Structure formats: structure tokens, C-alpha cells
Amino acid sequence: MELPGGVVVWAITHHDTLQELLADPRVGKNPQLWNTFREGRLPRGWPLLNFVTVPGMITVDGADHRRLRALVTQAFTPRRIAELAPAVEARSNRLLDAVAGLEGDFDLREHFAYPLPMQVIGELLGLAVEQQDRLHELSDTLVSSSATPEAALAAQQGLFALLASVVAAKRAEPGDDLTTDLISAREADDRLTEQELVGTLLLMLVAGHETTLNLITNAVRALLAAPDQLQLVLSGARPWSAVVEETLRYDSPVGQFPLRYAAQDIQVGGVLIRRGEALLASYASAGRDEHHYPDADRFDLNRQPAKHLSLGHGPHFCLGAGLARLEAETALRGLFTRFPGLTLAKDGPAPEPIASFVSNSVRTLHVRTG
Ligand code: HEM
């Protein structure tokens, strides 16, 4: 398929082929493997360049990948996630209190689905509350496909500058947070470069909130469109975790993720992918693959088990999967327990898709509490 700027890649849209290639050691994430990149053939200001070059774990393989990933895995172990549960629930309840005070229809995405993951990742990284909205704005521009190349570049530079200032502030005054831990790893034994330090923060920030924001929005939207399915969870017949997993499959929060590259010729599904060509992981398409999921376009909480690839697979499997599941489950249970009569706003604008190549959701979700 052709990406913005006329860049040609293989879109991997079938579940089984995607699963196979995500774990194939002949496929890498280092852009030096990509002919188009190495030969300087990308158009100037290419909007997806940041995903291909950001200095961090998503653009490296092997030992470098293990080194960068190991620096942050401690913060996401099942035990650490379980410890975060009471704080996530308290934040969710505070946001629901604020929502209960809103008059009439309101945008659930803006008032609930966005602030929860942003506050949680903000606290993990030690970001000041006043910085969070600005960081979200810049991060939105970064994942947007409607931003001009100039705006995308300005957003990337703005994010790097803001996160570099966070690093400087934490150097002066260390805190009990992941940013301080990364600074210590850099200073104690030089385990990452300064660029990798800021790149890792950028990745954690963007991956840590844009995705979960989409998951919560997409789940509420799917449930409100299928009252029989909502009833299954409200009656206790199906757990909230089933809503989270089925939403991940049905409406993948990461629609597609750029890019991987063939380090050798690879024959797959009757197609030859040549060494140096690029692959796009098309998660949203894989979730609707009829060969893998019968009646794939139906949101069905009885699908057993609703296995999906929407959190990735193989060495780059989502680091924040446990946190995302905790946040989404807490948010959905809290929301529908507090407002069991939640409905879509009658006169609200029709939901429009986000203009993004990576992020898959709607721009707004207008609801009323009943
Ligand atoms: C619903 C929420 C989420 C979804 C759907 C999601 C999805 C994904 C996917 C599909 C990948 C693999 C990308 C690829 O290589 O093709 C990934 C990787 C990653 N995710 Fe998530 N993610 C979510 C939440 C989070 C959260 C909350 C964090 C952090 C706090 C996070 C951090 C990461 C990181 C650091 C990677 C890169 C891992 C690596 O390259 O080794 N994600 N995620």
C-alpha cells in the first residue's frame, strides 16, 4: 500500500500472517534495514518519520532493544500494576464526580477517557499537572495525519524540548518517578544516551495515554451501540475484562503501527517480501479478519476467548499492556456502575474518526448520564 508521501510498504492485514511476522527474527525495526530510508528517498517532512527514527525501543532490535526495554520493565511488572490499582480507581472516581456535576450532554472523551490515562502516566513519569494538557496537544499533532509537515516537525521539537526541560528539572530535584530512575541509569553507568532518555520518555508519554484514551472511548461507543452486550456485563453474566479484550479486537486503539523491515527475503502467504522492504502492522484489519474471527464485524462479549494482536506480539509486545487493561477495566466498571443509564447524546454531533494514521478512535463521544 501507499503511505502518505507516496512511500510504498506491505500492509500486513491478516491475523495469522501478522502474528507470524511480528515474531519472525528476519523482520527488524532498525530503519537502517530499510532501503528507502538508507538511500535517503523519504520525502522531506514525511509525517511518519518520527515513528521510524525516535531514539528508543521501538526503532531497535536485539541487544539494544533488550537494553532499552529493561530500563523501564520494572515499572510495569504485574506486582507494580496491582499496586497502582487503588490510585487508578481513586482518580477514576474523582473524574466521575466531576462528570456528575456537568450539565446536560458532554464529551466523554474529553472529560473522562483522556484525563484518566494522562494523569496515571503523568504521575508515573513525574510530569507536572500544568504540563499535561500541552503535552497531550503536542502528542495529538504528532500522531495526526492531517497536520502539515511543518506542524508535525514543530510538535516533535516541542515535545523533545518540553521533555528535556522535565529531565533538567528532575536532575536538579529528583523525585520518586520513572524519569528520575532513567536519569540515574544514565548517570550511574551510562546505560542510555541523553537522546534515548528523552526518546524513551516521549514514547512512554504518547504510548501511555493516546492508546488507552482510544480504548476507553471505543469500548463505551461499542457498548452504547449494542445494549444487549451492555446488559451482559451489567447483569454480571460477562466480566468487564471481556469488554476490554473484545474492544481491543473489534476496534483496535492502534489502527496500524509503522514500521518493520525485512532483513532477508521472506516468503509469506504466497508473497515474496524482499530484503530492505517495509511492513506495516495493520492491527485494526487483523482484528476483523473473517478467517480468524467468525462474524468479525459483530461486537460479541461471548467470543471465547477473544484473542487478538492489538497489543502487539513478539519482542515488541506492548510494555504497558497490564496498565492499559487495569485503567480501561477500572474506568468502564466505574462509569457504568455510576451511570447505568448512560446513552449517546440525542442531538450530539455524529462521531467522526480521528485523522490519524496510527491512532484509531473518534474525535468526540457526546453522551448523557441518563
Ligand atoms: C489500550 C492501550 C494500548 C494499546 C492498544 C497498545 C498497543 C501497543 C502495540 C500494538 C504495540 C506494538 C507496536 C509494534 O511494534 O507494532 C505497543 C508497544 C508498546 N507499548 Fe503499548 N499499547 C497500549 C498502552 C500502553 C501503555 C499504557 C504504555 C505505557 C505506559 C504502553 C507502552 C508501550 C511501549 C513502550 C511499547 C514498545 C514496546 C517495544 O518496542 O518493545 N502502551 N503497544
Short mmCIF file of C-alpha atoms and ligand atoms in Angstrom, two decimals:
data_model
loop_
_atom_site.label_atom_id
_atom_site.label_comp_id
_atom_site.label_asym_id
_atom_site.label_seq_id
_atom_site.Cartn_x
_atom_site.Cartn_y
_atom_site.Cartn_z
CA MET A 1 0.00 0.00 0.00
CA GLU A 2 0.97 3.63 -0.39
CA LEU A 3 1.58 5.67 2.77
CA PRO A 4 1.35 9.47 2.87
CA GLY A 5 4.10 10.95 0.69
CA GLY A 6 3.89 8.09 -1.82
CA VAL A 7 6.01 5.74 0.33
CA VAL A 8 5.22 2.11 -0.56
CA VAL A 9 5.05 -0.63 2.14
CA TRP A 10 3.46 -4.07 2.63
CA ALA A 11 0.35 -3.77 4.83
CA ILE A 12 0.00 -6.96 6.86
CA THR A 13 -3.75 -7.21 7.35
CA HIS A 14 -4.43 -10.92 8.02
CA HIS A 15 -4.30 -12.11 11.62
CA ASP A 16 -2.19 -15.23 11.09
CA THR A 17 0.34 -13.59 8.77
CA LEU A 18 0.68 -10.64 11.14
CA GLN A 19 1.20 -12.94 14.12
CA GLU A 20 3.87 -14.85 12.20
CA LEU A 21 5.76 -11.76 11.02
CA LEU A 22 5.67 -9.94 14.38
CA ALA A 23 7.68 -12.81 15.86
CA ASP A 24 9.89 -13.50 12.81
CA PRO A 25 13.59 -12.89 13.59
CA ARG A 26 14.13 -11.94 9.93
CA VAL A 27 11.97 -8.85 10.50
CA GLY A 28 13.52 -5.88 12.35
CA LYS A 29 12.70 -2.35 13.49
CA ASN A 30 16.01 -0.62 12.85
CA PRO A 31 15.37 1.83 9.96
CA GLN A 32 18.86 1.12 8.61
CA LEU A 33 17.35 -2.14 7.31
CA TRP A 34 15.00 -0.14 5.05
CA ASN A 35 16.28 0.66 1.55
CA THR A 36 14.11 3.77 1.17
CA PHE A 37 15.45 5.25 4.42
CA ARG A 38 19.07 4.25 3.94
CA GLU A 39 19.13 5.65 0.43
CA GLY A 40 17.63 8.98 1.60
CA ARG A 41 14.49 8.56 -0.55
CA LEU A 42 11.90 9.64 2.04
CA PRO A 43 10.14 12.90 1.17
CA ARG A 44 11.10 15.96 3.20
CA GLY A 45 8.92 16.42 6.28
CA TRP A 46 7.49 12.91 5.93
CA PRO A 47 4.71 12.77 8.57
CA LEU A 48 5.58 9.29 9.91
CA LEU A 49 9.31 9.94 10.22
CA ASN A 50 9.15 10.20 13.99
CA PHE A 51 7.84 6.63 14.35
CA VAL A 52 10.76 5.40 12.25
CA THR A 53 13.56 7.36 13.91
CA VAL A 54 12.59 8.18 17.52
CA PRO A 55 15.60 7.09 19.62
CA GLY A 56 14.04 4.40 21.80
CA MET A 57 12.97 0.77 21.99
CA ILE A 58 10.58 0.91 19.01
CA THR A 59 13.36 1.57 16.48
CA VAL A 60 15.95 -1.01 17.56
CA ASP A 61 16.36 -4.79 17.69
CA GLY A 62 18.24 -7.45 19.61
CA ALA A 63 20.61 -6.36 22.38
CA ASP A 64 19.82 -2.64 22.00
CA HIS A 65 16.12 -3.38 22.27
CA ARG A 66 16.62 -5.52 25.38
CA ARG A 67 18.81 -2.80 26.98
CA LEU A 68 16.27 -0.01 26.44
CA ARG A 69 13.25 -2.10 27.35
CA ALA A 70 14.91 -3.46 30.51
CA LEU A 71 15.31 0.09 31.84
CA VAL A 72 11.56 0.50 32.23
CA THR A 73 10.15 -3.02 32.62
CA GLN A 74 10.42 -2.85 36.41
CA ALA A 75 7.75 -0.16 36.47
CA PHE A 76 5.27 -2.44 34.66
CA THR A 77 5.56 -5.81 36.41
CA PRO A 78 2.23 -7.39 37.41
CA ARG A 79 3.04 -6.58 41.06
CA ARG A 80 3.69 -2.89 40.33
CA ILE A 81 0.50 -2.68 38.27
CA ALA A 82 -1.53 -4.30 41.06
CA GLU A 83 -0.08 -1.72 43.47
CA LEU A 84 -1.33 1.07 41.21
CA ALA A 85 -4.92 -0.22 41.25
CA PRO A 86 -6.21 1.79 44.26
CA ALA A 87 -4.74 5.04 42.88
CA VAL A 88 -6.23 4.42 39.42
CA GLU A 89 -9.63 3.74 40.98
CA ALA A 90 -9.42 6.90 43.12
CA ARG A 91 -8.55 9.01 40.06
CA SER A 92 -11.36 7.44 38.05
CA ASN A 93 -13.85 8.17 40.87
CA ARG A 94 -12.73 11.79 41.13
CA LEU A 95 -13.21 12.26 37.39
CA LEU A 96 -16.65 10.64 37.60
CA ASP A 97 -17.57 13.05 40.43
CA ALA A 98 -16.63 15.92 38.13
CA VAL A 99 -18.61 14.40 35.25
CA ALA A 100 -21.67 14.03 37.51
CA GLY A 101 -21.53 17.79 38.05
CA LEU A 102 -21.68 18.58 34.32
CA GLU A 103 -24.99 19.83 32.98
CA GLY A 104 -26.63 18.04 30.01
CA ASP A 105 -24.64 16.31 27.29
CA PHE A 106 -20.87 16.18 27.49
CA ASP A 107 -17.92 14.78 25.58
CA LEU A 108 -16.89 11.63 27.40
CA ARG A 109 -13.58 11.51 25.55
CA GLU A 110 -12.54 14.94 26.76
CA HIS A 111 -13.82 14.69 30.33
CA PHE A 112 -13.10 11.09 31.23
CA ALA A 113 -11.33 8.91 28.66
CA TYR A 114 -8.47 11.40 28.17
CA PRO A 115 -7.66 12.66 31.69
CA LEU A 116 -7.54 9.24 33.35
CA PRO A 117 -4.64 7.69 31.39
CA MET A 118 -2.88 11.05 31.11
CA GLN A 119 -2.94 11.56 34.87
CA VAL A 120 -1.77 8.00 35.51
CA ILE A 121 1.18 8.11 33.09
CA GLY A 122 1.87 11.71 34.14
CA GLU A 123 2.27 10.60 37.73
CA LEU A 124 4.43 7.59 36.78
CA LEU A 125 6.75 9.87 34.80
CA GLY A 126 6.60 12.67 37.38
CA LEU A 127 5.13 15.28 35.00
CA ALA A 128 3.66 18.43 36.49
CA VAL A 129 -0.12 18.63 36.13
CA GLU A 130 0.20 22.02 34.35
CA GLN A 131 2.33 20.39 31.63
CA GLN A 132 -0.09 17.58 30.82
CA ASP A 133 -2.57 19.36 28.53
CA ARG A 134 0.24 20.91 26.48
CA LEU A 135 1.95 17.53 26.17
CA HIS A 136 -1.33 15.99 25.01
CA GLU A 137 -1.81 18.70 22.39
CA LEU A 138 1.70 18.12 21.01
CA SER A 139 1.30 14.35 21.15
CA ASP A 140 -2.01 14.59 19.25
CA THR A 141 -0.31 16.58 16.49
CA LEU A 142 2.46 14.00 16.36
CA VAL A 143 0.04 11.13 15.69
CA SER A 144 -2.22 13.19 13.42
CA SER A 145 -2.23 12.64 9.67
CA SER A 146 -3.86 16.00 8.96
CA ALA A 147 -1.01 18.07 10.43
CA THR A 148 1.21 19.80 7.87
CA PRO A 149 4.85 18.60 7.79
CA GLU A 150 5.82 21.91 9.45
CA ALA A 151 3.27 21.41 12.26
CA ALA A 152 4.37 17.79 12.78
CA LEU A 153 8.02 18.84 12.96
CA ALA A 154 7.20 21.69 15.34
CA ALA A 155 5.23 19.27 17.56
CA GLN A 156 8.11 16.81 17.63
CA GLN A 157 10.59 19.57 18.51
CA GLY A 158 8.17 20.97 21.10
CA LEU A 159 7.80 17.56 22.74
CA PHE A 160 11.54 16.96 22.83
CA ALA A 161 12.13 20.44 24.28
CA LEU A 162 9.43 20.09 26.93
CA LEU A 163 10.59 16.62 27.95
CA ALA A 164 14.22 17.80 28.02
CA SER A 165 13.11 20.52 30.44
CA VAL A 166 11.41 17.84 32.58
CA VAL A 167 14.71 15.92 32.65
CA ALA A 168 16.61 19.08 33.64
CA ALA A 169 14.14 19.77 36.45
CA LYS A 170 14.38 16.17 37.74
CA ARG A 171 18.17 16.34 37.64
CA ALA A 172 18.01 19.39 39.88
CA GLU A 173 15.32 17.89 42.08
CA PRO A 174 14.97 14.10 41.82
CA GLY A 175 11.58 12.54 42.51
CA ASP A 176 10.08 9.10 43.09
CA ASP A 177 9.28 8.52 39.42
CA LEU A 178 10.36 6.78 36.23
CA THR A 179 12.08 9.88 34.82
CA THR A 180 14.36 10.02 37.86
CA ASP A 181 15.06 6.27 37.52
CA LEU A 182 16.07 6.75 33.87
CA ILE A 183 18.33 9.67 34.77
CA SER A 184 20.00 7.50 37.43
CA ALA A 185 20.52 4.69 34.90
CA ARG A 186 22.16 7.19 32.55
CA GLU A 187 24.35 8.76 35.18
CA ALA A 188 25.33 5.69 37.19
CA ASP A 189 26.61 3.51 34.36
CA ASP A 190 25.80 5.22 31.09
CA ARG A 191 23.15 2.68 30.14
CA LEU A 192 21.43 5.04 27.71
CA THR A 193 22.30 8.19 25.80
CA GLU A 194 20.70 11.55 26.53
CA GLN A 195 18.70 11.26 23.29
CA GLU A 196 17.49 7.79 24.23
CA LEU A 197 16.48 9.11 27.63
CA VAL A 198 14.26 11.82 26.14
CA GLY A 199 13.08 9.47 23.34
CA THR A 200 12.03 6.88 25.94
CA LEU A 201 10.05 9.50 27.86
CA LEU A 202 8.37 10.59 24.64
CA LEU A 203 7.44 7.03 23.81
CA MET A 204 6.07 6.34 27.30
CA LEU A 205 4.06 9.53 27.23
CA VAL A 206 2.50 9.04 23.78
CA ALA A 207 2.02 5.25 24.04
CA GLY A 208 0.92 5.60 27.65
CA HIS A 209 -2.11 7.78 27.04
CA GLU A 210 -3.24 8.11 23.39
CA THR A 211 -3.89 4.36 23.22
CA THR A 212 -5.81 3.89 26.46
CA LEU A 213 -7.82 7.02 25.69
CA ASN A 214 -8.91 5.33 22.45
CA LEU A 215 -9.62 2.03 24.17
CA ILE A 216 -11.97 3.60 26.76
CA THR A 217 -13.71 5.70 24.08
CA ASN A 218 -14.09 2.75 21.69
CA ALA A 219 -15.42 0.45 24.43
CA VAL A 220 -18.09 2.94 25.57
CA ARG A 221 -19.09 3.53 21.98
CA ALA A 222 -19.38 -0.20 21.23
CA LEU A 223 -21.40 -0.87 24.41
CA LEU A 224 -23.81 2.01 23.80
CA ALA A 225 -24.38 0.77 20.27
CA ALA A 226 -25.13 -2.78 21.47
CA PRO A 227 -27.48 -2.63 24.51
CA ASP A 228 -27.74 -6.45 24.63
CA GLN A 229 -23.97 -6.65 25.15
CA LEU A 230 -24.04 -3.89 27.78
CA GLN A 231 -26.74 -5.85 29.59
CA LEU A 232 -24.47 -8.91 29.68
CA VAL A 233 -21.88 -7.03 31.75
CA LEU A 234 -24.35 -5.04 33.85
CA SER A 235 -26.05 -8.31 34.86
CA GLY A 236 -22.70 -9.89 35.72
CA ALA A 237 -23.05 -12.57 33.01
CA ARG A 238 -19.78 -11.37 31.44
CA PRO A 239 -16.85 -9.60 33.18
CA TRP A 240 -15.52 -6.12 32.36
CA SER A 241 -12.30 -7.75 31.19
CA ALA A 242 -14.31 -9.33 28.33
CA VAL A 243 -15.37 -5.83 27.23
CA VAL A 244 -11.74 -4.69 27.22
CA GLU A 245 -10.49 -7.69 25.20
CA GLU A 246 -13.37 -7.65 22.71
CA THR A 247 -12.95 -3.89 22.17
CA LEU A 248 -9.23 -4.39 21.55
CA ARG A 249 -10.13 -6.89 18.83
CA TYR A 250 -13.18 -5.15 17.38
CA ASP A 251 -11.90 -1.57 17.31
CA SER A 252 -8.13 -1.66 17.83
CA PRO A 253 -6.95 1.58 19.52
CA VAL A 254 -3.72 1.40 17.49
CA GLY A 255 -5.09 1.06 13.96
CA GLN A 256 -1.72 0.38 12.36
CA PHE A 257 1.84 0.77 13.51
CA PRO A 258 4.81 1.88 11.38
CA LEU A 259 7.23 0.20 10.55
CA ARG A 260 9.19 -3.05 10.32
CA TYR A 261 11.68 -4.13 7.65
CA ALA A 262 12.67 -7.42 6.03
CA ALA A 263 16.31 -8.18 6.87
CA GLN A 264 16.19 -11.05 4.33
CA ASP A 265 13.86 -12.16 1.54
CA ILE A 266 10.76 -13.63 3.22
CA GLN A 267 8.18 -15.84 1.54
CA VAL A 268 4.86 -15.48 3.36
CA GLY A 269 1.28 -16.31 2.36
CA GLY A 270 2.30 -16.81 -1.28
CA VAL A 271 4.02 -13.40 -1.43
CA LEU A 272 7.72 -12.59 -1.59
CA ILE A 273 8.76 -9.69 0.63
CA ARG A 274 12.22 -8.64 -0.47
CA ARG A 275 15.08 -7.72 1.81
CA GLY A 276 15.00 -3.98 2.55
CA GLU A 277 11.23 -3.59 2.05
CA ALA A 278 8.97 -2.18 4.76
CA LEU A 279 5.99 -3.75 6.56
CA LEU A 280 3.10 -2.06 8.28
CA ALA A 281 1.38 -3.91 11.16
CA SER A 282 -2.33 -3.40 10.41
CA TYR A 283 -3.81 -4.24 13.80
CA ALA A 284 -7.34 -2.93 13.16
CA SER A 285 -7.67 -5.03 9.99
CA ALA A 286 -6.28 -8.15 11.68
CA GLY A 287 -8.96 -7.78 14.39
CA ARG A 288 -11.68 -8.01 11.70
CA ASP A 289 -10.13 -10.91 9.79
CA GLU A 290 -13.06 -13.21 8.94
CA HIS A 291 -10.73 -16.20 8.56
CA HIS A 292 -9.78 -15.89 12.18
CA TYR A 293 -12.92 -14.46 13.81
CA PRO A 294 -16.28 -15.73 12.54
CA ASP A 295 -18.76 -12.85 12.22
CA ALA A 296 -15.82 -10.50 12.83
CA ASP A 297 -17.85 -7.29 12.45
CA ARG A 298 -20.03 -8.19 15.43
CA PHE A 299 -19.08 -6.89 18.89
CA ASP A 300 -19.65 -10.09 20.85
CA LEU A 301 -18.73 -10.47 24.52
CA ASN A 302 -19.31 -14.22 24.35
CA ARG A 303 -16.44 -14.71 21.92
CA GLN A 304 -14.31 -17.28 23.70
CA PRO A 305 -11.53 -16.45 24.13
CA ALA A 306 -11.28 -13.14 22.26
CA LYS A 307 -7.56 -13.47 21.49
CA HIS A 308 -6.22 -10.60 19.43
CA LEU A 309 -2.96 -8.96 18.36
CA SER A 310 -3.95 -5.40 19.27
CA LEU A 311 -1.31 -5.14 21.99
CA GLY A 312 1.33 -6.45 19.63
CA HIS A 313 3.11 -9.80 19.66
CA GLY A 314 6.73 -10.97 19.83
CA PRO A 315 9.66 -8.98 21.27
CA HIS A 316 7.89 -5.60 20.92
CA PHE A 317 4.72 -6.76 22.70
CA CYS A 318 3.16 -3.78 24.47
CA LEU A 319 5.06 -2.94 27.63
CA GLY A 320 2.06 -1.18 29.13
CA ALA A 321 -0.50 -3.94 28.43
CA GLY A 322 -1.17 -4.63 32.11
CA LEU A 323 -1.55 -0.95 32.90
CA ALA A 324 -3.84 -0.35 29.91
CA ARG A 325 -6.06 -3.26 30.96
CA LEU A 326 -6.21 -2.05 34.55
CA GLU A 327 -7.10 1.51 33.54
CA ALA A 328 -9.71 0.51 31.00
CA GLU A 329 -11.41 -2.02 33.24
CA THR A 330 -11.47 0.38 36.18
CA ALA A 331 -12.79 3.20 34.01
CA LEU A 332 -15.57 1.15 32.38
CA ARG A 333 -16.73 -0.53 35.58
CA GLY A 334 -16.73 2.82 37.41
CA LEU A 335 -18.52 4.67 34.60
CA PHE A 336 -21.36 2.20 34.09
CA THR A 337 -21.79 1.48 37.80
CA ARG A 338 -22.19 5.19 38.46
CA PHE A 339 -24.30 5.86 35.35
CA PRO A 340 -26.10 2.65 34.32
CA GLY A 341 -28.47 4.71 32.16
CA LEU A 342 -25.65 6.30 30.12
CA THR A 343 -26.72 6.90 26.50
CA LEU A 344 -25.37 8.61 23.41
CA ALA A 345 -26.46 12.26 23.32
CA LYS A 346 -29.53 12.54 21.08
CA ASP A 347 -28.54 15.77 19.35
CA GLY A 348 -24.78 15.32 19.63
CA PRO A 349 -22.62 15.56 16.52
CA ALA A 350 -22.12 12.25 14.69
CA PRO A 351 -18.79 10.79 15.83
CA GLU A 352 -16.04 11.49 13.30
CA PRO A 353 -12.91 9.35 13.03
CA ILE A 354 -9.65 10.86 14.27
CA ALA A 355 -7.43 11.96 11.39
CA SER A 356 -4.50 9.73 12.26
CA PHE A 357 -2.53 7.01 10.60
CA VAL A 358 -1.82 5.27 13.89
CA SER A 359 -4.49 6.21 16.39
CA ASN A 360 -7.96 4.66 15.81
CA SER A 361 -10.96 6.23 17.52
CA VAL A 362 -13.46 9.07 17.20
CA ARG A 363 -12.72 12.75 17.88
CA THR A 364 -15.57 13.18 20.35
CA LEU A 365 -18.16 10.98 22.06
CA HIS A 366 -21.12 13.02 23.26
CA VAL A 367 -23.17 11.23 25.92
CA ARG A 368 -25.70 11.94 28.64
CA THR A 369 -25.78 10.31 32.02
CA GLY A 370 -29.45 9.31 31.91
C1 HEM B 1 -5.05 0.27 25.03
C2 HEM B 1 -3.85 0.64 25.27
C3 HEM B 1 -2.68 0.22 24.46
C4 HEM B 1 -2.60 -0.36 23.23
C5 HEM B 1 -3.74 -0.79 22.31
C6 HEM B 1 -1.20 -0.54 22.92
C7 HEM B 1 -0.74 -1.15 21.77
C8 HEM B 1 0.58 -1.42 21.53
C9 HEM B 1 1.07 -2.11 20.37
C10 HEM B 1 0.20 -2.66 19.23
C11 HEM B 1 2.41 -2.18 20.46
C12 HEM B 1 3.36 -2.84 19.47
C13 HEM B 1 3.73 -1.86 18.39
C14 HEM B 1 4.51 -2.53 17.28
O1 HEM B 1 5.72 -2.77 17.49
O2 HEM B 1 3.92 -2.85 16.24
C15 HEM B 1 2.79 -1.49 21.67
C16 HEM B 1 4.07 -1.32 22.10
C17 HEM B 1 4.39 -0.53 23.19
N1 HEM B 1 3.53 0.00 24.13
FE1 HEM B 1 1.53 -0.12 24.12
N2 HEM B 1 -0.47 -0.03 23.95
C18 HEM B 1 -1.32 0.43 24.92
C19 HEM B 1 -0.99 1.01 26.12
C20 HEM B 1 0.28 1.28 26.52
C21 HEM B 1 0.64 1.92 27.76
C22 HEM B 1 -0.34 2.35 28.85
C23 HEM B 1 2.01 2.05 27.74
C24 HEM B 1 2.95 2.62 28.75
C25 HEM B 1 2.75 3.01 29.88
C26 HEM B 1 2.49 1.47 26.53
C27 HEM B 1 3.80 1.39 26.14
C28 HEM B 1 4.26 0.70 25.05
C29 HEM B 1 5.67 0.61 24.70
C30 HEM B 1 6.82 1.25 25.47
C31 HEM B 1 5.75 -0.16 23.54
C32 HEM B 1 7.00 -0.53 22.76
C33 HEM B 1 7.50 -1.86 23.22
C34 HEM B 1 8.74 -2.30 22.47
O3 HEM B 1 9.04 -1.79 21.39
O4 HEM B 1 9.42 -3.19 22.99
N3 HEM B 1 1.42 1.01 25.81
N4 HEM B 1 1.66 -1.06 22.32
#
